[in-house]
PDB file of N, CA, C and O in Angstrom:
ATOM      1  N   UNK A  22      19.263  20.090 -22.686  1.00  0.00           N
ATOM      2  CA  UNK A  22      18.657  18.796 -22.479  1.00  0.00           C
ATOM      3  C   UNK A  22      17.721  18.520 -23.636  1.00  0.00           C
ATOM      4  O   UNK A  22      16.939  19.365 -24.027  1.00  0.00           O
ATOM      5  N   UNK A  23      17.770  17.348 -24.186  1.00  0.00           N
ATOM      6  CA  UNK A  23      16.883  17.012 -25.290  1.00  0.00           C
ATOM      7  C   UNK A  23      15.957  15.881 -24.882  1.00  0.00           C
ATOM      8  O   UNK A  23      16.297  15.044 -24.048  1.00  0.00           O
ATOM      9  N   UNK A  24      14.794  15.876 -25.485  1.00  0.00           N
ATOM     10  CA  UNK A  24      13.792  14.856 -25.177  1.00  0.00           C
ATOM     11  C   UNK A  24      13.872  13.746 -26.216  1.00  0.00           C
ATOM     12  O   UNK A  24      14.314  13.970 -27.345  1.00  0.00           O
ATOM     13  N   UNK A  25      13.467  12.542 -25.843  1.00  0.00           N
ATOM     14  CA  UNK A  25      13.403  11.465 -26.825  1.00  0.00           C
ATOM     15  C   UNK A  25      12.480  11.853 -27.971  1.00  0.00           C
ATOM     16  O   UNK A  25      11.566  12.669 -27.793  1.00  0.00           O
ATOM     17  N   UNK A  26      12.702  11.261 -29.127  1.00  0.00           N
ATOM     18  CA  UNK A  26      11.887  11.577 -30.298  1.00  0.00           C
ATOM     19  C   UNK A  26      10.404  11.370 -29.977  1.00  0.00           C
ATOM     20  O   UNK A  26      10.025  10.363 -29.404  1.00  0.00           O
ATOM     21  N   UNK A  27       9.598  12.340 -30.344  1.00  0.00           N
ATOM     22  CA  UNK A  27       8.175  12.279 -30.096  1.00  0.00           C
ATOM     23  C   UNK A  27       7.758  12.853 -28.745  1.00  0.00           C
ATOM     24  O   UNK A  27       6.580  12.976 -28.460  1.00  0.00           O
ATOM     25  N   UNK A  28       8.711  13.189 -27.908  1.00  0.00           N
ATOM     26  CA  UNK A  28       8.411  13.767 -26.605  1.00  0.00           C
ATOM     27  C   UNK A  28       8.698  15.254 -26.653  1.00  0.00           C
ATOM     28  O   UNK A  28       9.526  15.706 -27.432  1.00  0.00           O
ATOM     29  N   UNK A  29       8.035  15.991 -25.790  1.00  0.00           N
ATOM     30  CA  UNK A  29       8.309  17.420 -25.691  1.00  0.00           C
ATOM     31  C   UNK A  29       8.687  17.738 -24.260  1.00  0.00           C
ATOM     32  O   UNK A  29       8.129  17.196 -23.322  1.00  0.00           O
ATOM     33  N   UNK A  30       9.626  18.609 -24.113  1.00  0.00           N
ATOM     34  CA  UNK A  30      10.004  19.070 -22.778  1.00  0.00           C
ATOM     35  C   UNK A  30       9.176  20.289 -22.432  1.00  0.00           C
ATOM     36  O   UNK A  30       8.855  21.100 -23.285  1.00  0.00           O
ATOM     37  N   UNK A  31       8.823  20.396 -21.182  1.00  0.00           N
ATOM     38  CA  UNK A  31       8.025  21.524 -20.738  1.00  0.00           C
ATOM     39  C   UNK A  31       8.809  22.339 -19.726  1.00  0.00           C
ATOM     40  O   UNK A  31       9.488  21.790 -18.871  1.00  0.00           O
ATOM     41  N   UNK A  32       8.691  23.626 -19.841  1.00  0.00           N
ATOM     42  CA  UNK A  32       9.297  24.531 -18.880  1.00  0.00           C
ATOM     43  C   UNK A  32       8.463  24.503 -17.611  1.00  0.00           C
ATOM     44  O   UNK A  32       7.288  24.164 -17.621  1.00  0.00           O
ATOM     45  N   UNK A  33       9.076  24.895 -16.528  1.00  0.00           N
ATOM     46  CA  UNK A  33       8.356  25.019 -15.266  1.00  0.00           C
ATOM     47  C   UNK A  33       7.236  26.024 -15.469  1.00  0.00           C
ATOM     48  O   UNK A  33       7.411  27.067 -16.084  1.00  0.00           O
ATOM     49  N   UNK A  34       6.057  25.723 -14.974  1.00  0.00           N
ATOM     50  CA  UNK A  34       4.881  26.566 -15.156  1.00  0.00           C
ATOM     51  C   UNK A  34       4.988  27.874 -14.396  1.00  0.00           C
ATOM     52  O   UNK A  34       5.988  28.172 -13.747  1.00  0.00           O
ATOM     53  N   UNK A  35       3.929  28.652 -14.450  1.00  0.00           N
ATOM     54  CA  UNK A  35       3.917  29.956 -13.781  1.00  0.00           C
ATOM     55  C   UNK A  35       3.939  29.794 -12.270  1.00  0.00           C
ATOM     56  O   UNK A  35       3.634  28.734 -11.738  1.00  0.00           O
ATOM     57  N   UNK A  36       4.293  30.864 -11.594  1.00  0.00           N
ATOM     58  CA  UNK A  36       4.256  30.842 -10.131  1.00  0.00           C
ATOM     59  C   UNK A  36       2.813  30.760  -9.685  1.00  0.00           C
ATOM     60  O   UNK A  36       1.891  30.969 -10.463  1.00  0.00           O
ATOM     61  N   UNK A  37       2.605  30.503  -8.411  1.00  0.00           N
ATOM     62  CA  UNK A  37       1.245  30.361  -7.894  1.00  0.00           C
ATOM     63  C   UNK A  37       0.396  31.599  -8.145  1.00  0.00           C
ATOM     64  O   UNK A  37      -0.762  31.487  -8.482  1.00  0.00           O
ATOM     65  N   UNK A  38       0.982  32.798  -7.978  1.00  0.00           N
ATOM     66  CA  UNK A  38       0.219  34.017  -8.214  1.00  0.00           C
ATOM     67  C   UNK A  38      -0.222  34.102  -9.667  1.00  0.00           C
ATOM     68  O   UNK A  38      -1.365  34.425  -9.958  1.00  0.00           O
ATOM     69  N   UNK A  39       0.687  33.808 -10.581  1.00  0.00           N
ATOM     70  CA  UNK A  39       0.345  33.849 -11.993  1.00  0.00           C
ATOM     71  C   UNK A  39      -0.674  32.778 -12.326  1.00  0.00           C
ATOM     72  O   UNK A  39      -1.605  32.998 -13.085  1.00  0.00           O
ATOM     73  N   UNK A  40      -0.519  31.606 -11.749  1.00  0.00           N
ATOM     74  CA  UNK A  40      -1.435  30.512 -12.013  1.00  0.00           C
ATOM     75  C   UNK A  40      -2.831  30.854 -11.507  1.00  0.00           C
ATOM     76  O   UNK A  40      -3.821  30.584 -12.173  1.00  0.00           O
ATOM     77  N   UNK A  41      -2.931  31.457 -10.352  1.00  0.00           N
ATOM     78  CA  UNK A  41      -4.223  31.835  -9.803  1.00  0.00           C
ATOM     79  C   UNK A  41      -4.914  32.842 -10.704  1.00  0.00           C
ATOM     80  O   UNK A  41      -6.123  32.772 -10.907  1.00  0.00           O
ATOM     81  N   UNK A  42      -4.165  33.795 -11.243  1.00  0.00           N
ATOM     82  CA  UNK A  42      -4.732  34.786 -12.138  1.00  0.00           C
ATOM     83  C   UNK A  42      -5.183  34.141 -13.442  1.00  0.00           C
ATOM     84  O   UNK A  42      -6.188  34.517 -14.019  1.00  0.00           O
ATOM     85  N   UNK A  43      -4.422  33.166 -13.901  1.00  0.00           N
ATOM     86  CA  UNK A  43      -4.710  32.528 -15.173  1.00  0.00           C
ATOM     87  C   UNK A  43      -5.933  31.610 -15.080  1.00  0.00           C
ATOM     88  O   UNK A  43      -6.672  31.461 -16.032  1.00  0.00           O
ATOM     89  N   UNK A  44      -6.129  30.997 -13.925  1.00  0.00           N
ATOM     90  CA  UNK A  44      -7.246  30.089 -13.730  1.00  0.00           C
ATOM     91  C   UNK A  44      -8.074  30.520 -12.524  1.00  0.00           C
ATOM     92  O   UNK A  44      -8.017  29.914 -11.469  1.00  0.00           O
ATOM     93  N   UNK A  45      -8.854  31.578 -12.694  1.00  0.00           N
ATOM     94  CA  UNK A  45      -9.694  32.042 -11.588  1.00  0.00           C
ATOM     95  C   UNK A  45     -10.785  31.007 -11.290  1.00  0.00           C
ATOM     96  O   UNK A  45     -11.017  30.083 -12.082  1.00  0.00           O
ATOM     97  N   UNK A  46     -11.466  31.138 -10.170  1.00  0.00           N
ATOM     98  CA  UNK A  46     -12.478  30.151  -9.793  1.00  0.00           C
ATOM     99  C   UNK A  46     -13.514  29.862 -10.879  1.00  0.00           C
ATOM    100  O   UNK A  46     -13.899  28.716 -11.068  1.00  0.00           O
ATOM    101  N   UNK A  47     -13.942  30.878 -11.591  1.00  0.00           N
ATOM    102  CA  UNK A  47     -14.968  30.630 -12.613  1.00  0.00           C
ATOM    103  C   UNK A  47     -14.467  29.693 -13.713  1.00  0.00           C
ATOM    104  O   UNK A  47     -15.217  28.879 -14.236  1.00  0.00           O
ATOM    105  N   UNK A  48     -13.190  29.769 -14.046  1.00  0.00           N
ATOM    106  CA  UNK A  48     -12.648  28.845 -15.051  1.00  0.00           C
ATOM    107  C   UNK A  48     -12.497  27.442 -14.477  1.00  0.00           C
ATOM    108  O   UNK A  48     -12.690  26.460 -15.174  1.00  0.00           O
ATOM    109  N   UNK A  49     -12.122  27.345 -13.212  1.00  0.00           N
ATOM    110  CA  UNK A  49     -11.947  26.034 -12.586  1.00  0.00           C
ATOM    111  C   UNK A  49     -13.271  25.324 -12.351  1.00  0.00           C
ATOM    112  O   UNK A  49     -13.358  24.113 -12.441  1.00  0.00           O
ATOM    113  N   UNK A  50     -14.322  26.076 -12.022  1.00  0.00           N
ATOM    114  CA  UNK A  50     -15.562  25.469 -11.544  1.00  0.00           C
ATOM    115  C   UNK A  50     -16.741  25.560 -12.504  1.00  0.00           C
ATOM    116  O   UNK A  50     -17.774  24.948 -12.261  1.00  0.00           O
ATOM    117  N   UNK A  51     -16.625  26.304 -13.560  1.00  0.00           N
ATOM    118  CA  UNK A  51     -17.738  26.452 -14.503  1.00  0.00           C
ATOM    119  C   UNK A  51     -17.437  25.788 -15.835  1.00  0.00           C
ATOM    120  O   UNK A  51     -17.780  26.295 -16.887  1.00  0.00           O
ATOM    121  N   UNK A  52     -16.819  24.640 -15.785  1.00  0.00           N
ATOM    122  CA  UNK A  52     -16.477  23.911 -17.005  1.00  0.00           C
ATOM    123  C   UNK A  52     -17.707  23.197 -17.557  1.00  0.00           C
ATOM    124  O   UNK A  52     -18.709  23.016 -16.866  1.00  0.00           O
ATOM    125  N   UNK A  53     -17.585  22.758 -18.793  1.00  0.00           N
ATOM    126  CA  UNK A  53     -18.710  22.126 -19.478  1.00  0.00           C
ATOM    127  C   UNK A  53     -18.987  20.696 -19.022  1.00  0.00           C
ATOM    128  O   UNK A  53     -20.058  20.174 -19.266  1.00  0.00           O
ATOM    129  N   UNK A  54     -18.019  20.061 -18.370  1.00  0.00           N
ATOM    130  CA  UNK A  54     -18.273  18.710 -17.861  1.00  0.00           C
ATOM    131  C   UNK A  54     -17.528  18.481 -16.549  1.00  0.00           C
ATOM    132  O   UNK A  54     -16.613  19.216 -16.197  1.00  0.00           O
ATOM    133  N   UNK A  55     -17.937  17.437 -15.842  1.00  0.00           N
ATOM    134  CA  UNK A  55     -17.389  17.201 -14.504  1.00  0.00           C
ATOM    135  C   UNK A  55     -15.914  16.834 -14.520  1.00  0.00           C
ATOM    136  O   UNK A  55     -15.207  17.134 -13.558  1.00  0.00           O
ATOM    137  N   UNK A  56     -15.436  16.210 -15.579  1.00  0.00           N
ATOM    138  CA  UNK A  56     -13.999  15.888 -15.647  1.00  0.00           C
ATOM    139  C   UNK A  56     -13.146  17.148 -15.619  1.00  0.00           C
ATOM    140  O   UNK A  56     -12.100  17.184 -14.980  1.00  0.00           O
ATOM    141  N   UNK A  57     -13.598  18.165 -16.318  1.00  0.00           N
ATOM    142  CA  UNK A  57     -12.848  19.425 -16.334  1.00  0.00           C
ATOM    143  C   UNK A  57     -12.910  20.111 -14.975  1.00  0.00           C
ATOM    144  O   UNK A  57     -11.926  20.701 -14.532  1.00  0.00           O
ATOM    145  N   UNK A  58     -14.043  20.022 -14.306  1.00  0.00           N
ATOM    146  CA  UNK A  58     -14.150  20.603 -12.966  1.00  0.00           C
ATOM    147  C   UNK A  58     -13.230  19.852 -12.012  1.00  0.00           C
ATOM    148  O   UNK A  58     -12.503  20.462 -11.221  1.00  0.00           O
ATOM    149  N   UNK A  59     -13.224  18.524 -12.088  1.00  0.00           N
ATOM    150  CA  UNK A  59     -12.333  17.720 -11.243  1.00  0.00           C
ATOM    151  C   UNK A  59     -10.881  18.098 -11.485  1.00  0.00           C
ATOM    152  O   UNK A  59     -10.090  18.224 -10.553  1.00  0.00           O
ATOM    153  N   UNK A  60     -10.513  18.290 -12.746  1.00  0.00           N
ATOM    154  CA  UNK A  60      -9.147  18.693 -13.076  1.00  0.00           C
ATOM    155  C   UNK A  60      -8.852  20.088 -12.539  1.00  0.00           C
ATOM    156  O   UNK A  60      -7.755  20.353 -12.035  1.00  0.00           O
ATOM    157  N   UNK A  61      -9.819  20.983 -12.626  1.00  0.00           N
ATOM    158  CA  UNK A  61      -9.644  22.329 -12.091  1.00  0.00           C
ATOM    159  C   UNK A  61      -9.385  22.309 -10.597  1.00  0.00           C
ATOM    160  O   UNK A  61      -8.539  23.043 -10.090  1.00  0.00           O
ATOM    161  N   UNK A  62     -10.089  21.450  -9.891  1.00  0.00           N
ATOM    162  CA  UNK A  62      -9.887  21.335  -8.447  1.00  0.00           C
ATOM    163  C   UNK A  62      -8.556  20.654  -8.147  1.00  0.00           C
ATOM    164  O   UNK A  62      -7.812  21.088  -7.265  1.00  0.00           O
ATOM    165  N   UNK A  63      -8.238  19.612  -8.889  1.00  0.00           N
ATOM    166  CA  UNK A  63      -6.987  18.871  -8.649  1.00  0.00           C
ATOM    167  C   UNK A  63      -5.752  19.741  -8.828  1.00  0.00           C
ATOM    168  O   UNK A  63      -4.729  19.502  -8.200  1.00  0.00           O
ATOM    169  N   UNK A  64      -5.849  20.767  -9.663  1.00  0.00           N
ATOM    170  CA  UNK A  64      -4.685  21.613  -9.942  1.00  0.00           C
ATOM    171  C   UNK A  64      -4.645  22.880  -9.093  1.00  0.00           C
ATOM    172  O   UNK A  64      -3.822  23.761  -9.357  1.00  0.00           O
ATOM    173  N   UNK A  65      -5.486  22.965  -8.092  1.00  0.00           N
ATOM    174  CA  UNK A  65      -5.429  24.112  -7.174  1.00  0.00           C
ATOM    175  C   UNK A  65      -4.098  24.042  -6.431  1.00  0.00           C
ATOM    176  O   UNK A  65      -3.814  23.046  -5.766  1.00  0.00           O
ATOM    177  N   UNK A  66      -3.277  25.095  -6.536  1.00  0.00           N
ATOM    178  CA  UNK A  66      -1.920  25.004  -6.007  1.00  0.00           C
ATOM    179  C   UNK A  66      -1.757  25.350  -4.521  1.00  0.00           C
ATOM    180  O   UNK A  66      -0.765  24.974  -3.909  1.00  0.00           O
ATOM    181  N   UNK A  67      -2.721  26.091  -3.941  1.00  0.00           N
ATOM    182  CA  UNK A  67      -2.512  26.566  -2.569  1.00  0.00           C
ATOM    183  C   UNK A  67      -3.848  26.870  -1.898  1.00  0.00           C
ATOM    184  O   UNK A  67      -4.901  26.877  -2.530  1.00  0.00           O
ATOM    185  N   UNK A  68      -3.778  27.097  -0.589  1.00  0.00           N
ATOM    186  CA  UNK A  68      -4.984  27.348   0.195  1.00  0.00           C
ATOM    187  C   UNK A  68      -5.692  28.641  -0.205  1.00  0.00           C
ATOM    188  O   UNK A  68      -6.917  28.714  -0.174  1.00  0.00           O
ATOM    189  N   UNK A  69      -4.944  29.651  -0.583  1.00  0.00           N
ATOM    190  CA  UNK A  69      -5.551  30.917  -0.997  1.00  0.00           C
ATOM    191  C   UNK A  69      -6.459  30.711  -2.213  1.00  0.00           C
ATOM    192  O   UNK A  69      -7.601  31.172  -2.237  1.00  0.00           O
ATOM    193  N   UNK A  70      -5.961  30.002  -3.201  1.00  0.00           N
ATOM    194  CA  UNK A  70      -6.755  29.716  -4.401  1.00  0.00           C
ATOM    195  C   UNK A  70      -7.956  28.858  -4.034  1.00  0.00           C
ATOM    196  O   UNK A  70      -9.060  29.076  -4.524  1.00  0.00           O
ATOM    197  N   UNK A  71      -7.745  27.891  -3.161  1.00  0.00           N
ATOM    198  CA  UNK A  71      -8.833  27.022  -2.724  1.00  0.00           C
ATOM    199  C   UNK A  71      -9.932  27.840  -2.046  1.00  0.00           C
ATOM    200  O   UNK A  71     -11.118  27.663  -2.339  1.00  0.00           O
ATOM    201  N   UNK A  72      -9.550  28.768  -1.170  1.00  0.00           N
ATOM    202  CA  UNK A  72     -10.533  29.604  -0.484  1.00  0.00           C
ATOM    203  C   UNK A  72     -11.318  30.461  -1.477  1.00  0.00           C
ATOM    204  O   UNK A  72     -12.529  30.653  -1.324  1.00  0.00           O
ATOM    205  N   UNK A  73     -10.651  30.958  -2.504  1.00  0.00           N
ATOM    206  CA  UNK A  73     -11.337  31.728  -3.546  1.00  0.00           C
ATOM    207  C   UNK A  73     -12.358  30.860  -4.269  1.00  0.00           C
ATOM    208  O   UNK A  73     -13.469  31.311  -4.568  1.00  0.00           O
ATOM    209  N   UNK A  74     -11.984  29.617  -4.522  1.00  0.00           N
ATOM    210  CA  UNK A  74     -12.895  28.695  -5.209  1.00  0.00           C
ATOM    211  C   UNK A  74     -14.098  28.354  -4.336  1.00  0.00           C
ATOM    212  O   UNK A  74     -15.227  28.294  -4.828  1.00  0.00           O
ATOM    213  N   UNK A  75     -13.876  28.134  -3.041  1.00  0.00           N
ATOM    214  CA  UNK A  75     -14.982  27.846  -2.119  1.00  0.00           C
ATOM    215  C   UNK A  75     -15.935  29.041  -2.064  1.00  0.00           C
ATOM    216  O   UNK A  75     -17.158  28.878  -2.153  1.00  0.00           O
ATOM    217  N   UNK A  76     -15.393  30.225  -1.947  1.00  0.00           N
ATOM    218  CA  UNK A  76     -16.225  31.429  -1.906  1.00  0.00           C
ATOM    219  C   UNK A  76     -17.027  31.578  -3.194  1.00  0.00           C
ATOM    220  O   UNK A  76     -18.228  31.887  -3.165  1.00  0.00           O
ATOM    221  N   UNK A  77     -16.378  31.336  -4.319  1.00  0.00           N
ATOM    222  CA  UNK A  77     -17.058  31.431  -5.613  1.00  0.00           C
ATOM    223  C   UNK A  77     -18.191  30.415  -5.698  1.00  0.00           C
ATOM    224  O   UNK A  77     -19.311  30.740  -6.088  1.00  0.00           O
ATOM    225  N   UNK A  78     -17.906  29.183  -5.321  1.00  0.00           N
ATOM    226  CA  UNK A  78     -18.921  28.123  -5.397  1.00  0.00           C
ATOM    227  C   UNK A  78     -20.092  28.431  -4.464  1.00  0.00           C
ATOM    228  O   UNK A  78     -21.248  28.267  -4.848  1.00  0.00           O
ATOM    229  N   UNK A  79     -19.803  28.888  -3.263  1.00  0.00           N
ATOM    230  CA  UNK A  79     -20.873  29.243  -2.319  1.00  0.00           C
ATOM    231  C   UNK A  79     -21.746  30.364  -2.863  1.00  0.00           C
ATOM    232  O   UNK A  79     -22.965  30.362  -2.680  1.00  0.00           O
ATOM    233  N   UNK A  80     -21.153  31.325  -3.530  1.00  0.00           N
ATOM    234  CA  UNK A  80     -21.894  32.483  -4.028  1.00  0.00           C
ATOM    235  C   UNK A  80     -22.673  32.194  -5.311  1.00  0.00           C
ATOM    236  O   UNK A  80     -23.657  32.879  -5.599  1.00  0.00           O
ATOM    237  N   UNK A  81     -22.249  31.185  -6.056  1.00  0.00           N
ATOM    238  CA  UNK A  81     -22.868  30.968  -7.362  1.00  0.00           C
ATOM    239  C   UNK A  81     -23.729  29.704  -7.419  1.00  0.00           C
ATOM    240  O   UNK A  81     -24.936  29.792  -7.490  1.00  0.00           O
ATOM    241  N   UNK A  82     -23.128  28.553  -7.408  1.00  0.00           N
ATOM    242  CA  UNK A  82     -23.883  27.316  -7.611  1.00  0.00           C
ATOM    243  C   UNK A  82     -24.189  26.580  -6.310  1.00  0.00           C
ATOM    244  O   UNK A  82     -25.196  25.922  -6.201  1.00  0.00           O
ATOM    245  N   UNK A  83     -23.259  26.636  -5.374  1.00  0.00           N
ATOM    246  CA  UNK A  83     -23.424  25.971  -4.078  1.00  0.00           C
ATOM    247  C   UNK A  83     -23.727  24.475  -4.236  1.00  0.00           C
ATOM    248  O   UNK A  83     -24.613  23.938  -3.577  1.00  0.00           O
ATOM    249  N   UNK A  84     -22.966  23.804  -5.116  1.00  0.00           N
ATOM    250  CA  UNK A  84     -23.159  22.372  -5.377  1.00  0.00           C
ATOM    251  C   UNK A  84     -22.449  21.554  -4.302  1.00  0.00           C
ATOM    252  O   UNK A  84     -21.245  21.698  -4.093  1.00  0.00           O
ATOM    253  N   UNK A  85     -23.192  20.682  -3.663  1.00  0.00           N
ATOM    254  CA  UNK A  85     -22.658  19.856  -2.588  1.00  0.00           C
ATOM    255  C   UNK A  85     -21.472  19.024  -3.050  1.00  0.00           C
ATOM    256  O   UNK A  85     -20.455  18.933  -2.354  1.00  0.00           O
ATOM    257  N   UNK A  86     -21.569  18.405  -4.221  1.00  0.00           N
ATOM    258  CA  UNK A  86     -20.484  17.551  -4.726  1.00  0.00           C
ATOM    259  C   UNK A  86     -19.197  18.343  -4.940  1.00  0.00           C
ATOM    260  O   UNK A  86     -18.107  17.865  -4.626  1.00  0.00           O
ATOM    261  N   UNK A  87     -19.323  19.537  -5.465  1.00  0.00           N
ATOM    262  CA  UNK A  87     -18.144  20.366  -5.726  1.00  0.00           C
ATOM    263  C   UNK A  87     -17.544  20.835  -4.402  1.00  0.00           C
ATOM    264  O   UNK A  87     -16.322  20.797  -4.204  1.00  0.00           O
ATOM    265  N   UNK A  88     -18.378  21.256  -3.475  1.00  0.00           N
ATOM    266  CA  UNK A  88     -17.874  21.676  -2.164  1.00  0.00           C
ATOM    267  C   UNK A  88     -17.184  20.522  -1.448  1.00  0.00           C
ATOM    268  O   UNK A  88     -16.169  20.715  -0.772  1.00  0.00           O
ATOM    269  N   UNK A  89     -17.700  19.307  -1.614  1.00  0.00           N
ATOM    270  CA  UNK A  89     -17.060  18.137  -1.008  1.00  0.00           C
ATOM    271  C   UNK A  89     -15.674  17.916  -1.612  1.00  0.00           C
ATOM    272  O   UNK A  89     -14.702  17.669  -0.898  1.00  0.00           O
ATOM    273  N   UNK A  90     -15.560  18.039  -2.922  1.00  0.00           N
ATOM    274  CA  UNK A  90     -14.250  17.893  -3.580  1.00  0.00           C
ATOM    275  C   UNK A  90     -13.284  18.974  -3.124  1.00  0.00           C
ATOM    276  O   UNK A  90     -12.092  18.724  -2.952  1.00  0.00           O
ATOM    277  N   UNK A  91     -13.790  20.180  -2.951  1.00  0.00           N
ATOM    278  CA  UNK A  91     -12.940  21.272  -2.466  1.00  0.00           C
ATOM    279  C   UNK A  91     -12.470  20.985  -1.043  1.00  0.00           C
ATOM    280  O   UNK A  91     -11.322  21.272  -0.688  1.00  0.00           O
ATOM    281  N   UNK A  92     -13.337  20.396  -0.238  1.00  0.00           N
ATOM    282  CA  UNK A  92     -12.948  20.016   1.127  1.00  0.00           C
ATOM    283  C   UNK A  92     -11.834  18.975   1.082  1.00  0.00           C
ATOM    284  O   UNK A  92     -10.853  19.065   1.820  1.00  0.00           O
ATOM    285  N   UNK A  93     -11.972  17.975   0.203  1.00  0.00           N
ATOM    286  CA  UNK A  93     -10.933  16.942   0.072  1.00  0.00           C
ATOM    287  C   UNK A  93      -9.614  17.561  -0.377  1.00  0.00           C
ATOM    288  O   UNK A  93      -8.548  17.174   0.074  1.00  0.00           O
ATOM    289  N   UNK A  94      -9.709  18.541  -1.287  1.00  0.00           N
ATOM    290  CA  UNK A  94      -8.491  19.215  -1.755  1.00  0.00           C
ATOM    291  C   UNK A  94      -7.837  19.982  -0.604  1.00  0.00           C
ATOM    292  O   UNK A  94      -6.608  19.997  -0.476  1.00  0.00           O
ATOM    293  N   UNK A  95      -8.642  20.599   0.255  1.00  0.00           N
ATOM    294  CA  UNK A  95      -8.097  21.308   1.414  1.00  0.00           C
ATOM    295  C   UNK A  95      -7.346  20.341   2.325  1.00  0.00           C
ATOM    296  O   UNK A  95      -6.243  20.645   2.800  1.00  0.00           O
ATOM    297  N   UNK A  96      -7.921  19.172   2.540  1.00  0.00           N
ATOM    298  CA  UNK A  96      -7.259  18.161   3.366  1.00  0.00           C
ATOM    299  C   UNK A  96      -5.938  17.726   2.736  1.00  0.00           C
ATOM    300  O   UNK A  96      -4.929  17.563   3.433  1.00  0.00           O
ATOM    301  N   UNK A  97      -5.932  17.583   1.429  1.00  0.00           N
ATOM    302  CA  UNK A  97      -4.705  17.207   0.710  1.00  0.00           C
ATOM    303  C   UNK A  97      -3.638  18.291   0.843  1.00  0.00           C
ATOM    304  O   UNK A  97      -2.472  17.982   1.111  1.00  0.00           O
ATOM    305  N   UNK A  98      -4.031  19.543   0.675  1.00  0.00           N
ATOM    306  CA  UNK A  98      -3.068  20.648   0.792  1.00  0.00           C
ATOM    307  C   UNK A  98      -2.508  20.736   2.210  1.00  0.00           C
ATOM    308  O   UNK A  98      -1.312  20.997   2.397  1.00  0.00           O
ATOM    309  N   UNK A  99      -3.348  20.505   3.214  1.00  0.00           N
ATOM    310  CA  UNK A  99      -2.870  20.525   4.603  1.00  0.00           C
ATOM    311  C   UNK A  99      -1.871  19.410   4.839  1.00  0.00           C
ATOM    312  O   UNK A  99      -0.871  19.609   5.534  1.00  0.00           O
ATOM    313  N   UNK A 100      -2.115  18.234   4.300  1.00  0.00           N
ATOM    314  CA  UNK A 100      -1.190  17.105   4.438  1.00  0.00           C
ATOM    315  C   UNK A 100       0.151  17.427   3.775  1.00  0.00           C
ATOM    316  O   UNK A 100       1.206  17.082   4.300  1.00  0.00           O
ATOM    317  N   UNK A 101       0.101  18.087   2.629  1.00  0.00           N
ATOM    318  CA  UNK A 101       1.335  18.449   1.905  1.00  0.00           C
ATOM    319  C   UNK A 101       2.168  19.448   2.677  1.00  0.00           C
ATOM    320  O   UNK A 101       3.384  19.491   2.516  1.00  0.00           O
ATOM    321  N   UNK A 102       1.520  20.273   3.518  1.00  0.00           N
ATOM    322  CA  UNK A 102       2.244  21.277   4.304  1.00  0.00           C
ATOM    323  C   UNK A 102       3.013  20.662   5.448  1.00  0.00           C
ATOM    324  O   UNK A 102       3.948  21.249   5.970  1.00  0.00           O
ATOM    325  N   UNK A 103       2.644  19.461   5.888  1.00  0.00           N
ATOM    326  CA  UNK A 103       3.293  18.814   7.037  1.00  0.00           C
ATOM    327  C   UNK A 103       4.676  18.327   6.700  1.00  0.00           C
ATOM    328  O   UNK A 103       5.112  18.087   5.690  1.00  0.00           O
TER     329      UNK A 103
END
């Protein structure tokens, strides 16, 4: 399969286990700006990773805004499971 000129094709990313190892909670939640943190939360692939992020946030910064976003992500993941 070839991509149109100027486009690049991407292979399917790592499995959830590999992705979780590659982006541990500290990388997702300790970014230099809020956009990167939002992106880190948006790309959480499963409940296990989400729980790790909640535990990390509770133990380190305990930021209400971040915990609220994690809660919204949990609701989104639950909806996707239905």
